[in-house]
Structures are given as structure tokens and as C-alpha cells.
mmCIF file of C-alpha atoms and ligand atoms in Angstrom:
data_model
loop_
_atom_site.group_PDB
_atom_site.id
_atom_site.type_symbol
_atom_site.label_atom_id
_atom_site.label_comp_id
_atom_site.label_asym_id
_atom_site.label_seq_id
_atom_site.Cartn_x
_atom_site.Cartn_y
_atom_site.Cartn_z
ATOM 1 C CA MET A 1 -0.011 -0.031 -0.013
ATOM 2 C CA ASN A 2 1.360 3.451 -0.822
ATOM 3 C CA ALA A 3 1.518 6.252 1.746
ATOM 4 C CA VAL A 4 -1.615 8.027 0.461
ATOM 5 C CA GLY A 5 -3.636 4.781 0.633
ATOM 6 C CA ALA A 6 -2.285 4.042 4.103
ATOM 7 C CA ALA A 7 -3.296 7.524 5.451
ATOM 8 C CA SER A 8 -6.848 7.246 4.090
ATOM 9 C CA SER A 9 -7.225 3.782 5.667
ATOM 10 C CA GLY A 10 -6.481 5.138 9.186
ATOM 11 C CA LEU A 11 -3.036 3.548 9.492
ATOM 12 C CA LEU A 12 -0.216 5.261 11.306
ATOM 13 C CA ILE A 13 1.806 7.157 8.803
ATOM 14 C CA ASP A 14 4.487 9.746 9.585
ATOM 15 C CA SER A 15 5.367 12.925 7.794
ATOM 16 C CA HIS A 16 8.093 11.125 5.808
ATOM 17 C CA GLY A 17 5.638 8.540 4.393
ATOM 18 C CA ARG A 18 6.627 5.675 6.642
ATOM 19 C CA VAL A 19 3.792 3.360 7.691
ATOM 20 C CA LEU A 20 4.289 2.170 11.273
ATOM 21 C CA ARG A 21 3.790 -1.559 11.857
ATOM 22 C CA ASP A 22 6.043 -2.413 14.780
ATOM 23 C CA LEU A 23 5.399 -1.514 18.416
ATOM 24 C CA ARG A 24 8.006 -2.161 21.143
ATOM 25 C CA VAL A 25 6.761 -2.026 24.683
ATOM 26 C CA SER A 26 9.141 -1.805 27.590
ATOM 27 C CA ILE A 27 7.344 -3.379 30.550
ATOM 28 C CA THR A 28 9.900 -2.539 33.238
ATOM 29 C CA ASP A 29 12.865 -0.229 33.587
ATOM 30 C CA ARG A 30 14.496 -2.610 36.092
ATOM 31 C CA CYS A 31 17.164 -5.151 35.310
ATOM 32 C CA ASN A 32 19.066 -8.000 37.006
ATOM 33 C CA PHE A 33 22.082 -7.459 34.714
ATOM 34 C CA ARG A 34 24.476 -4.516 34.368
ATOM 35 C CA CYS A 35 25.613 -4.738 30.775
ATOM 36 C CA LEU A 36 28.641 -2.701 29.996
ATOM 37 C CA TYR A 37 26.926 -1.073 26.988
ATOM 38 C CA CYS A 38 23.676 -0.369 28.760
ATOM 39 C CA LEU A 39 24.006 0.014 32.539
ATOM 40 C CA PRO A 40 27.850 0.099 32.969
ATOM 41 C CA GLU A 41 27.655 0.404 36.762
ATOM 42 C CA THR A 42 30.076 -2.376 37.816
ATOM 43 C CA GLU A 43 33.787 -2.274 38.676
ATOM 44 C CA GLU A 44 34.594 -4.248 35.580
ATOM 45 C CA ALA A 45 32.781 -1.745 33.464
ATOM 46 C CA ALA A 46 34.521 1.177 35.135
ATOM 47 C CA ASP A 47 37.895 -0.508 34.545
ATOM 48 C CA PHE A 48 37.161 -1.169 30.913
ATOM 49 C CA TYR A 49 36.159 2.375 30.135
ATOM 50 C CA ARG A 50 38.846 3.967 32.412
ATOM 51 C CA ASN A 51 41.521 2.233 30.355
ATOM 52 C CA ARG A 52 40.055 3.460 27.130
ATOM 53 C CA PHE A 53 39.001 6.933 28.010
ATOM 54 C CA VAL A 54 39.750 9.477 25.324
ATOM 55 C CA PRO A 55 38.789 13.160 25.693
ATOM 56 C CA PRO A 56 35.340 13.804 24.245
ATOM 57 C CA THR A 57 35.396 14.507 20.477
ATOM 58 C CA LYS A 58 32.677 15.561 18.087
ATOM 59 C CA ASP A 59 31.681 11.908 17.822
ATOM 60 C CA SER A 60 31.509 11.367 21.531
ATOM 61 C CA ALA A 61 28.089 11.194 23.112
ATOM 62 C CA GLY A 62 29.114 13.505 25.954
ATOM 63 C CA SER A 63 30.587 12.464 29.283
ATOM 64 C CA THR A 64 28.136 13.415 31.963
ATOM 65 C CA PRO A 65 26.564 10.292 33.475
ATOM 66 C CA ILE A 66 22.803 10.102 33.279
ATOM 67 C CA GLN A 67 20.949 10.482 36.629
ATOM 68 C CA ARG A 68 19.081 7.284 36.401
ATOM 69 C CA GLU A 69 16.340 6.409 38.870
ATOM 70 C CA TRP A 70 13.888 3.555 38.951
ATOM 71 C CA LYS A 71 10.343 4.697 38.298
ATOM 72 C CA PRO A 72 7.961 4.056 41.196
ATOM 73 C CA GLU A 73 5.447 1.298 40.655
ATOM 74 C CA SER A 74 2.598 3.825 40.569
ATOM 75 C CA LYS A 75 3.969 5.240 37.326
ATOM 76 C CA ILE A 76 4.463 1.927 35.564
ATOM 77 C CA LEU A 77 1.639 0.899 33.300
ATOM 78 C CA THR A 78 -0.502 -1.991 34.545
ATOM 79 C CA TYR A 79 -1.045 -5.079 32.348
ATOM 80 C CA GLU A 80 -4.587 -3.897 31.627
ATOM 81 C CA GLU A 81 -3.320 -0.510 30.524
ATOM 82 C CA ILE A 82 -0.653 -2.085 28.270
ATOM 83 C CA ALA A 83 -3.229 -4.424 26.739
ATOM 84 C CA ARG A 84 -5.548 -1.502 25.982
ATOM 85 C CA VAL A 85 -2.726 0.423 24.343
ATOM 86 C CA VAL A 86 -1.736 -2.635 22.270
ATOM 87 C CA ARG A 87 -5.355 -3.027 21.132
ATOM 88 C CA ILE A 88 -5.547 0.591 20.142
ATOM 89 C CA PHE A 89 -2.286 0.408 18.241
ATOM 90 C CA ALA A 90 -3.443 -2.762 16.491
ATOM 91 C CA GLU A 91 -6.555 -0.907 15.340
ATOM 92 C CA LEU A 92 -4.152 1.628 13.871
ATOM 93 C CA GLY A 93 -2.341 -0.979 11.869
ATOM 94 C CA ILE A 94 0.386 -2.224 14.198
ATOM 95 C CA ARG A 95 1.074 -5.909 13.433
ATOM 96 C CA LYS A 96 4.277 -6.691 15.289
ATOM 97 C CA LEU A 97 4.614 -6.419 19.032
ATOM 98 C CA ARG A 98 7.811 -6.957 21.025
ATOM 99 C CA LEU A 99 7.810 -6.936 24.843
ATOM 100 C CA THR A 100 11.141 -5.776 26.235
ATOM 101 C CA GLY A 101 12.657 -3.796 29.095
ATOM 102 C CA GLY A 102 14.757 -3.510 31.303
ATOM 103 C CA GLU A 103 14.464 -7.192 31.857
ATOM 104 C CA PRO A 104 10.849 -8.164 31.035
ATOM 105 C CA LEU A 105 10.994 -11.493 32.926
ATOM 106 C CA LEU A 106 11.469 -9.568 36.159
ATOM 107 C CA ARG A 107 7.912 -8.325 35.900
ATOM 108 C CA ARG A 108 5.625 -10.391 38.134
ATOM 109 C CA GLU A 109 3.481 -12.985 36.311
ATOM 110 C CA VAL A 110 4.609 -11.634 32.922
ATOM 111 C CA GLU A 111 2.796 -14.596 31.274
ATOM 112 C CA LYS A 112 -0.490 -12.870 32.232
ATOM 113 C CA LEU A 113 0.503 -9.925 30.117
ATOM 114 C CA VAL A 114 1.519 -12.237 27.281
ATOM 115 C CA GLY A 115 -1.869 -13.866 27.487
ATOM 116 C CA LEU A 116 -3.634 -10.510 27.279
ATOM 117 C CA VAL A 117 -1.691 -9.139 24.343
ATOM 118 C CA SER A 118 -1.555 -12.373 22.363
ATOM 119 C CA ALA A 119 -5.378 -12.295 22.264
ATOM 120 C CA VAL A 120 -5.464 -8.823 20.633
ATOM 121 C CA PRO A 121 -6.829 -9.081 17.097
ATOM 122 C CA GLY A 122 -4.378 -7.898 14.477
ATOM 123 C CA ILE A 123 -1.156 -8.687 16.351
ATOM 124 C CA ASP A 124 0.251 -11.431 14.239
ATOM 125 C CA ASP A 125 3.778 -11.402 15.511
ATOM 126 C CA LEU A 126 4.390 -11.417 19.241
ATOM 127 C CA ALA A 127 7.972 -11.572 20.521
ATOM 128 C CA LEU A 128 9.924 -10.908 23.704
ATOM 129 C CA THR A 129 13.546 -9.838 24.271
ATOM 130 C CA THR A 130 15.315 -11.131 27.376
ATOM 131 C CA ASN A 131 18.747 -11.526 28.860
ATOM 132 C CA GLY A 132 17.607 -15.130 29.431
ATOM 133 C CA PHE A 133 18.682 -15.532 33.053
ATOM 134 C CA LEU A 134 15.183 -16.242 34.334
ATOM 135 C CA PHE A 135 13.853 -17.890 31.168
ATOM 136 C CA GLY A 136 14.054 -21.425 32.541
ATOM 137 C CA LYS A 137 11.528 -20.599 35.200
ATOM 138 C CA LYS A 138 9.081 -18.920 32.819
ATOM 139 C CA ALA A 139 9.438 -20.820 29.550
ATOM 140 C CA GLN A 140 6.410 -23.104 29.731
ATOM 141 C CA ALA A 141 4.101 -20.407 31.043
ATOM 142 C CA LEU A 142 5.130 -17.970 28.355
ATOM 143 C CA LYS A 143 4.642 -20.469 25.590
ATOM 144 C CA ALA A 144 1.230 -21.539 26.970
ATOM 145 C CA ALA A 145 0.232 -17.886 27.141
ATOM 146 C CA GLY A 146 0.861 -17.455 23.426
ATOM 147 C CA LEU A 147 4.398 -16.232 23.050
ATOM 148 C CA LYS A 148 5.582 -16.978 19.501
ATOM 149 C CA ARG A 149 9.146 -15.823 19.298
ATOM 150 C CA ILE A 150 11.996 -14.893 21.643
ATOM 151 C CA SER A 151 15.320 -13.098 21.353
ATOM 152 C CA PHE A 152 18.099 -13.635 23.840
ATOM 153 C CA SER A 153 21.007 -11.368 24.483
ATOM 154 C CA MET A 154 24.335 -13.194 24.771
ATOM 155 C CA ASP A 155 27.502 -11.297 24.015
ATOM 156 C CA SER A 156 30.120 -13.891 24.984
ATOM 157 C CA LEU A 157 30.641 -17.646 25.186
ATOM 158 C CA ASP A 158 33.458 -17.242 27.727
ATOM 159 C CA PRO A 159 32.087 -17.284 31.323
ATOM 160 C CA GLU A 160 34.602 -14.730 32.508
ATOM 161 C CA ASN A 161 33.980 -12.338 29.665
ATOM 162 C CA PHE A 162 30.229 -12.889 29.939
ATOM 163 C CA LYS A 163 30.433 -11.785 33.572
ATOM 164 C CA ARG A 164 32.596 -8.791 32.681
ATOM 165 C CA MET A 165 30.056 -7.707 30.067
ATOM 166 C CA THR A 166 26.875 -8.290 31.973
ATOM 167 C CA GLY A 167 27.909 -7.964 35.629
ATOM 168 C CA ARG A 168 26.473 -11.368 36.313
ATOM 169 C CA ALA A 169 27.902 -14.905 36.342
ATOM 170 C CA GLY A 170 25.016 -16.251 34.258
ATOM 171 C CA LEU A 171 26.305 -17.767 31.047
ATOM 172 C CA ASP A 172 25.110 -21.292 31.972
ATOM 173 C CA GLU A 173 21.560 -20.100 32.641
ATOM 174 C CA VAL A 174 21.403 -18.233 29.379
ATOM 175 C CA LEU A 175 22.760 -21.187 27.365
ATOM 176 C CA ALA A 176 20.164 -23.432 29.084
ATOM 177 C CA GLY A 177 17.527 -20.864 28.303
ATOM 178 C CA ILE A 178 18.397 -20.834 24.604
ATOM 179 C CA ARG A 179 18.303 -24.653 24.458
ATOM 180 C CA LEU A 180 15.002 -24.749 26.247
ATOM 181 C CA ALA A 181 13.419 -22.136 23.896
ATOM 182 C CA GLN A 182 14.360 -24.341 20.928
ATOM 183 C CA GLU A 183 13.051 -27.466 22.609
ATOM 184 C CA ILE A 184 9.616 -25.918 23.254
ATOM 185 C CA GLY A 185 9.439 -24.668 19.712
ATOM 186 C CA LEU A 186 9.888 -20.887 19.962
ATOM 187 C CA ASN A 187 11.831 -21.213 16.666
ATOM 188 C CA PRO A 188 13.680 -19.624 15.034
ATOM 189 C CA VAL A 189 15.344 -18.545 18.326
ATOM 190 C CA LYS A 190 17.208 -15.267 17.907
ATOM 191 C CA VAL A 191 20.314 -14.293 19.858
ATOM 192 C CA ASN A 192 21.724 -10.782 19.925
ATOM 193 C CA ALA A 193 25.281 -9.723 20.687
ATOM 194 C CA VAL A 194 26.482 -6.156 21.009
ATOM 195 C CA VAL A 195 30.049 -6.149 19.749
ATOM 196 C CA ILE A 196 32.526 -3.843 21.475
ATOM 197 C CA ARG A 197 36.063 -3.429 20.321
ATOM 198 C CA GLY A 198 38.615 -4.774 22.784
ATOM 199 C CA LEU A 199 35.962 -6.578 24.778
ATOM 200 C CA ASN A 200 34.248 -9.305 22.790
ATOM 201 C CA ASP A 201 35.281 -8.663 19.197
ATOM 202 C CA HIS A 202 37.732 -11.611 19.415
ATOM 203 C CA GLU A 203 34.690 -13.853 19.933
ATOM 204 C CA ILE A 204 32.931 -12.923 16.642
ATOM 205 C CA GLU A 205 33.840 -16.162 14.821
ATOM 206 C CA ALA A 206 33.115 -18.320 17.875
ATOM 207 C CA LEU A 207 29.671 -16.770 18.283
ATOM 208 C CA ALA A 208 28.926 -17.377 14.628
ATOM 209 C CA GLU A 209 30.096 -20.960 14.880
ATOM 210 C CA PHE A 210 27.798 -21.385 17.847
ATOM 211 C CA ALA A 211 24.915 -20.124 15.668
ATOM 212 C CA ARG A 212 25.819 -22.573 12.934
ATOM 213 C CA GLN A 213 26.053 -25.550 15.242
ATOM 214 C CA HIS A 214 22.854 -24.788 17.137
ATOM 215 C CA ASP A 215 20.684 -23.539 14.245
ATOM 216 C CA LEU A 216 20.277 -20.021 15.683
ATOM 217 C CA SER A 217 19.495 -16.725 14.122
ATOM 218 C CA PHE A 218 22.417 -14.745 15.471
ATOM 219 C CA ARG A 219 22.544 -10.915 15.330
ATOM 220 C CA PHE A 220 25.666 -8.850 15.757
ATOM 221 C CA ILE A 221 24.641 -5.294 16.828
ATOM 222 C CA GLU A 222 26.717 -2.157 16.699
ATOM 223 C CA PHE A 223 27.241 -0.417 20.003
ATOM 224 C CA MET A 224 24.980 2.648 20.197
ATOM 225 C CA PRO A 225 25.292 5.723 22.475
ATOM 226 C CA LEU A 226 22.544 4.804 24.864
ATOM 227 C CA ASP A 227 24.356 3.730 28.054
ATOM 228 C CA SER A 228 23.849 5.193 31.503
ATOM 229 C CA LYS A 229 27.369 6.531 31.971
ATOM 230 C CA ARG A 230 27.638 8.018 28.502
ATOM 231 C CA SER A 231 30.739 5.970 28.056
ATOM 232 C CA TRP A 232 30.154 5.290 24.328
ATOM 233 C CA GLN A 233 32.986 6.193 22.016
ATOM 234 C CA ARG A 234 32.993 5.679 18.278
ATOM 235 C CA ASP A 235 36.293 3.817 18.453
ATOM 236 C CA LEU A 236 34.539 1.120 20.481
ATOM 237 C CA VAL A 237 32.046 0.426 17.645
ATOM 238 C CA VAL A 238 32.988 -2.496 15.384
ATOM 239 C CA PRO A 239 31.366 -1.650 12.066
ATOM 240 C CA SER A 240 29.240 -4.362 10.599
ATOM 241 C CA ARG A 241 31.202 -4.492 7.358
ATOM 242 C CA GLU A 242 34.302 -5.378 9.359
ATOM 243 C CA ILE A 243 32.377 -8.166 11.094
ATOM 244 C CA LEU A 244 31.134 -9.431 7.735
ATOM 245 C CA GLN A 245 34.617 -9.457 6.264
ATOM 246 C CA ARG A 246 35.866 -11.532 9.170
ATOM 247 C CA LEU A 247 32.965 -13.934 8.905
ATOM 248 C CA GLN A 248 33.293 -14.321 5.199
ATOM 249 C CA ALA A 249 36.975 -15.181 5.678
ATOM 250 C CA ARG A 250 35.960 -18.042 7.948
ATOM 251 C CA PHE A 251 32.536 -19.258 6.671
ATOM 252 C CA GLN A 252 30.850 -19.735 3.343
ATOM 253 C CA LEU A 253 27.888 -17.272 3.636
ATOM 254 C CA VAL A 254 24.895 -16.926 1.301
ATOM 255 C CA PRO A 255 22.904 -13.651 1.472
ATOM 256 C CA VAL A 256 19.287 -14.058 2.586
ATOM 257 C CA VAL A 257 17.117 -11.878 0.308
ATOM 258 C CA SER A 258 14.119 -10.285 1.986
ATOM 259 C CA ASP A 259 11.518 -7.967 0.517
ATOM 260 C CA ASN A 260 10.775 -6.495 3.953
ATOM 261 C CA LYS A 261 12.486 -3.117 3.659
ATOM 262 C CA SER A 262 11.932 -2.393 7.373
ATOM 263 C CA GLU A 263 14.053 -5.306 8.509
ATOM 264 C CA THR A 264 16.997 -3.864 10.466
ATOM 265 C CA ALA A 265 19.281 -6.824 9.942
ATOM 266 C CA ARG A 266 21.088 -7.784 6.784
ATOM 267 C CA ARG A 267 21.178 -11.529 6.857
ATOM 268 C CA TRP A 268 23.290 -14.433 5.618
ATOM 269 C CA ARG A 269 22.887 -18.153 6.031
ATOM 270 C CA PHE A 270 25.655 -20.704 6.283
ATOM 271 C CA ALA A 271 26.148 -22.510 3.008
ATOM 272 C CA ASP A 272 27.160 -25.706 4.783
ATOM 273 C CA GLY A 273 25.044 -25.760 7.862
ATOM 274 C CA ARG A 274 22.047 -24.528 9.749
ATOM 275 C CA GLY A 275 21.422 -21.149 11.313
ATOM 276 C CA GLU A 276 22.040 -17.687 10.021
ATOM 277 C CA ILE A 277 23.776 -14.466 11.003
ATOM 278 C CA GLY A 278 22.414 -10.922 10.847
ATOM 279 C CA LEU A 279 24.250 -7.656 11.007
ATOM 280 C CA ILE A 280 22.562 -4.600 12.513
ATOM 281 C CA ALA A 281 24.434 -1.407 11.740
ATOM 282 C CA PRO A 282 22.558 1.587 13.155
ATOM 283 C CA VAL A 283 25.823 3.570 13.558
ATOM 284 C CA SER A 284 27.768 2.828 10.392
ATOM 285 C CA GLU A 285 24.832 2.229 8.033
ATOM 286 C CA PRO A 286 21.690 3.770 9.480
ATOM 287 C CA PHE A 287 18.400 2.359 8.240
ATOM 288 C CA CYS A 288 16.165 5.235 9.454
ATOM 289 C CA GLY A 289 14.576 5.703 6.031
ATOM 290 C CA HIS A 290 12.662 2.441 6.411
ATOM 291 C CA CYS A 291 12.010 2.603 10.135
ATOM 292 C CA ASN A 292 8.448 1.457 10.912
ATOM 293 C CA ARG A 293 8.814 1.348 14.706
ATOM 294 C CA ILE A 294 7.327 3.171 17.615
ATOM 295 C CA ARG A 295 8.068 2.596 21.266
ATOM 296 C CA LEU A 296 6.279 2.800 24.593
ATOM 297 C CA THR A 297 8.272 3.050 27.797
ATOM 298 C CA ALA A 298 7.285 1.216 30.966
ATOM 299 C CA ASP A 299 5.952 4.500 32.464
ATOM 300 C CA GLY A 300 3.738 5.104 29.440
ATOM 301 C CA GLN A 301 5.741 7.532 27.318
ATOM 302 C CA ILE A 302 5.658 7.205 23.560
ATOM 303 C CA ARG A 303 8.984 7.520 21.776
ATOM 304 C CA THR A 304 9.059 7.841 18.051
ATOM 305 C CA CYS A 305 12.836 7.066 17.799
ATOM 306 C CA LEU A 306 15.403 5.327 19.979
ATOM 307 C CA PHE A 307 17.210 8.667 20.024
ATOM 308 C CA SER A 308 14.223 10.901 20.547
ATOM 309 C CA LEU A 309 14.864 13.872 22.794
ATOM 310 C CA HIS A 310 11.150 14.277 23.502
ATOM 311 C CA GLU A 311 8.608 11.826 24.789
ATOM 312 C CA HIS A 312 4.841 11.992 24.596
ATOM 313 C CA ASP A 313 2.825 11.257 27.706
ATOM 314 C CA LEU A 314 0.279 8.588 27.026
ATOM 315 C CA ARG A 315 -0.060 7.524 30.661
ATOM 316 C CA ILE A 316 -1.742 10.711 31.635
ATOM 317 C CA ARG A 317 -4.327 10.212 28.880
ATOM 318 C CA LEU A 318 -5.020 6.633 29.816
ATOM 319 C CA ARG A 319 -5.449 7.595 33.452
ATOM 320 C CA SER A 320 -7.638 10.645 32.845
ATOM 321 C CA GLY A 321 -10.371 8.568 31.275
ATOM 322 C CA GLU A 322 -9.863 9.560 27.631
ATOM 323 C CA SER A 323 -11.782 7.568 25.057
ATOM 324 C CA ASP A 324 -10.103 5.146 22.607
ATOM 325 C CA GLU A 325 -10.817 7.654 19.834
ATOM 326 C CA ALA A 326 -9.177 10.525 21.768
ATOM 327 C CA VAL A 327 -6.135 8.317 22.427
ATOM 328 C CA LYS A 328 -5.945 7.394 18.738
ATOM 329 C CA ASP A 329 -6.021 11.099 17.736
ATOM 330 C CA PHE A 330 -3.192 11.733 20.157
ATOM 331 C CA ILE A 331 -1.103 8.811 18.753
ATOM 332 C CA ARG A 332 -1.676 9.968 15.187
ATOM 333 C CA GLU A 333 -0.508 13.473 16.089
ATOM 334 C CA VAL A 334 2.620 12.067 17.826
ATOM 335 C CA VAL A 335 3.404 9.881 14.841
ATOM 336 C CA GLY A 336 3.289 12.947 12.621
ATOM 337 C CA HIS A 337 6.360 14.184 14.493
ATOM 338 C CA LYS A 338 8.512 11.052 14.046
ATOM 339 C CA GLU A 339 12.096 12.014 13.460
ATOM 340 C CA ASP A 340 13.438 11.476 9.942
ATOM 341 C CA ARG A 341 16.667 9.957 11.285
ATOM 342 C CA HIS A 342 19.106 9.854 14.162
ATOM 343 C CA HIS A 343 22.167 12.124 14.239
ATOM 344 C CA ILE A 344 24.868 9.830 15.679
ATOM 345 C CA GLY A 345 28.269 11.026 14.463
ATOM 346 C CA GLU A 346 27.068 14.534 13.702
ATOM 347 C CA PRO A 347 28.237 17.613 15.702
ATOM 348 C CA GLU A 348 24.675 18.281 16.945
ATOM 349 C CA PHE A 349 24.105 14.755 18.236
ATOM 350 C CA VAL A 350 22.795 14.681 21.815
ATOM 351 C CA GLN A 351 22.432 11.407 23.710
ATOM 352 C CA PRO A 352 18.840 10.984 25.074
ATOM 353 C CA GLU A 353 18.343 11.363 28.830
ATOM 354 C CA ARG A 354 17.007 7.827 29.080
ATOM 355 C CA THR A 355 19.090 4.775 28.619
ATOM 356 C CA MET A 356 18.447 1.683 26.518
ATOM 357 C CA SER A 357 17.303 -0.109 29.633
ATOM 358 C CA CYS A 358 14.478 2.438 30.051
ATOM 359 C CA ILE A 359 13.579 2.916 26.401
ATOM 360 C CA GLY A 360 13.501 -0.771 25.517
ATOM 361 C CA GLY A 361 15.611 -2.227 22.704
HETATM 362 N N1 SAM B 1 17.105 -6.989 29.046
HETATM 363 C C1 SAM B 1 16.722 -7.533 27.822
HETATM 364 C C2 SAM B 1 17.917 -7.935 27.016
HETATM 365 O O1 SAM B 1 19.018 -7.515 27.333
HETATM 366 O O2 SAM B 1 17.753 -8.661 26.042
HETATM 367 C C3 SAM B 1 15.829 -6.653 26.958
HETATM 368 C C4 SAM B 1 16.123 -5.165 27.008
HETATM 369 S S1 SAM B 1 17.676 -4.716 26.216
HETATM 370 C C5 SAM B 1 17.660 -3.015 26.418
HETATM 371 C C6 SAM B 1 17.276 -5.027 24.488
HETATM 372 C C7 SAM B 1 18.430 -5.097 23.582
HETATM 373 O O3 SAM B 1 19.158 -3.865 23.574
HETATM 374 C C8 SAM B 1 19.448 -6.143 23.932
HETATM 375 O O4 SAM B 1 19.647 -7.047 22.836
HETATM 376 C C9 SAM B 1 20.693 -5.379 24.168
HETATM 377 O O5 SAM B 1 21.852 -6.059 23.784
HETATM 378 C C10 SAM B 1 20.498 -4.125 23.361
HETATM 379 N N2 SAM B 1 21.275 -2.981 23.772
HETATM 380 C C11 SAM B 1 21.335 -2.414 25.038
HETATM 381 N N3 SAM B 1 22.113 -1.374 25.071
HETATM 382 C C12 SAM B 1 22.666 -1.204 23.835
HETATM 383 C C13 SAM B 1 23.554 -0.325 23.218
HETATM 384 N N4 SAM B 1 24.130 0.650 23.922
HETATM 385 N N5 SAM B 1 23.856 -0.522 21.911
HETATM 386 C C14 SAM B 1 23.276 -1.470 21.187
HETATM 387 N N6 SAM B 1 22.424 -2.368 21.716
HETATM 388 C C15 SAM B 1 22.111 -2.237 22.957
HETATM 389 FE FE1 SF4 B 2 21.671 -5.730 29.804
HETATM 390 FE FE2 SF4 B 2 19.155 -5.792 28.839
HETATM 391 FE FE3 SF4 B 2 19.615 -5.292 31.382
HETATM 392 FE FE4 SF4 B 2 20.363 -3.485 29.538
HETATM 393 S S1 SF4 B 2 18.260 -4.109 30.001
HETATM 394 S S2 SF4 B 2 21.558 -4.140 31.355
HETATM 395 S S3 SF4 B 2 20.934 -4.870 27.864
HETATM 396 S S4 SF4 B 2 20.108 -7.219 30.350
#
């Protein structure tokens, strides 16, 4: 459908002609990990960045740590509120829903929420992103509630490095979680790794080999300036094309052609095995032109871009008794202001006040 057709059919269409189909809902801002690229609040993280500190340059995201505070429970949307919002978005043409966080499995009886949103007409793709640590305890209940797909985050296969990167000695739990997800049929299971130069870039080939052996869809993600200490530096980003060159030197890779222009990952499958790899390059090769995403934070703020500097308060509207139609009008207006692109690497770039753990990846 072209942009004009989409607008007349009541779909969400922004001022750049992009039709929004993908909603990401962060259901908590809390987390049981302290990933070095997200919440770098451990001694290991401090050591890593201390040794690499370079004076801020134009490309730096700024060096003042973000004053992060957990939102009180009273400000966090209830499951009923989230389900209502999802239904309203579905009526506006959203088809993909991803539950994320913080760590979504920390939210009490998360399977109840999965049950509520999986029953919303129109949502034909329901996924969840997790660090995997608690997945073993929740797997069956999530599947029974209607979860279709799951993405794990796992940046290292070395227990020591895993702990350094996440602040938690939890590699075994995450590996068991990945196996279990495959066993109960949440396939294809996706695994994400953020690659940081000097930290886990020596593991790129081993991670890809793991994907090949275990039939996983493995995504290598470029480090983005969204961490709580504003420690991001461009030199720490390993560009996707460098990762691809290294993988092509080691494996025979066949491009996976997709006609979904909004897909963020460029994908390859292994010619001689199962599984595939994907490269997500928001820093070196931005894909904003085809972005069809919109985000809702755990405290009910709409964000039209990961790097938005402004949020739009939906919670206040939900809690002041506004009708579905009034909420839809508000969402349409907000979507009209969706940013054309992010400005990482440009002199005017400003890192958002909220971290990835609050926004939801
Ligand atoms: N806690 C869950 C997890 O880690 O999978 C879900 C939330 S986490 C914010 C979602 C995704 O964002 C994860 O795959 C994580 O690796 C990614 N992420 C977090 N900070 C990032 C950063 N600074 N740059 C790139 N990706 C990041
Ligand atoms: Fe790591 Fe996800 Fe927690 Fe951020 S929200 S610290 S990426 S586990």
C-alpha cells in the first residue's frame, strides 16, 4: 500500500511517508544485569572504560553520566493498561509487538500480560527480548500464554567475559534458556550480541560458529550511544562491514534476500550448515529511512525514535479517562512528528536522557 492509501485507511503514517507496523513495549525499567553497553555500573565496566577513556570528540556522546532512577510502581503501566494500548495500536495498523525492558521477565507474572496481548486481534507477531537469566523458570508459562518468538541477548561464550560484560555470572543459565526455547518450539530462536572493540570482538567467529552448530538466528549489533554513563565512543564500535569481512573469511555465507524493507538486519545463512547471522548497523549504516517502529516506555511515554529527545505522555491520557478515539487522535498526532533519522556522528548529536534499559531495545 502506498503512503496516500495508508493515510486514508487510518493507518499510522508519519510525515516522511513511513507506515508504522512495529510496536515495542518496555514493561519494566529494572534489570538483574548490568551490561557494559547499557548500565555500565560495575567495577569491571569502570575498569574497561577507564583504560580506554579518550577526551570527548565531536563523535562522543558527551561524558556526563545520566541520573538514572527507577520509576515508582505507581507510574508503571499495569497489564490492563498495556493491553488496552496494544489493542488501540493494533486498530491503527500495528502488526508486530515486542515486549522488552529492562528485563521483562522480572515483571511479576509476565505470562499474564503475554496472554492478554496475544489475544489482541491484528497482532500477528508477538515476541519478547530477554537476557535469558530467568527464562528457565518462565518458559512453559510464556509459551502456553501465546508467546511466538523470543530473542536472547548473549554477548560472549566465555564465562569470565560474559560476567565482565553483563555484571552477572550467568552464562550457563542463558545457554540453558536458549536450548529450552528451541526445545519448546519458539523457533527460530534469535540471539543478539552487541560487539565492542577490545571486549568481545575476538569472539565474533566463535559466536557465529555457535549459531551454525545450534541452528540459531544470530545478530551482531553495533554499540549505540545509549548507556547510562555516557561511556560510548566511536572507536569502540566495530562496524558491521568489518564483522562481515571476518565472517566471510571463515565461513561460506549466502545472502538471505528479503523484501521487507523495514528489516533492520542484513542476513546471511551458512552454506554448509544450519542457522544464520544478521548484522545490525545503526551507527555505520543507518536504516532510518525504512524505520516502521514506535516505542512505549514502561511508564507510558511514547518515543518515536530510539534517539528521541522528547517523549509523549500517554499514561496521563489513559489515566484521565480519555476515550479510545481521543487516544488514537493523540497517537496519530505524535506519529506525525516522528524524526526522519538519528544524528549519531554529527556535531549536533545529543544522547537521550533515558538509557536503552528504560527505552527498551
Ligand atoms: N534486558 C533484555 C535484553 O538484554 O535482552 C531486553 C532489553 S535490552 C535493552 C534489548 C536489547 O538492547 C538487547 O539485545 C541489548 O543487547 C541491546 N542494547 C542495550 N544497550 C545497547 C547499546 N548501547 N547499543 C546497542 N544495543 C544495545
Ligand atoms: Fe543488559 Fe538488557 Fe539489562 Fe540493559 S536491560 S543491562 S541490555 S540485560
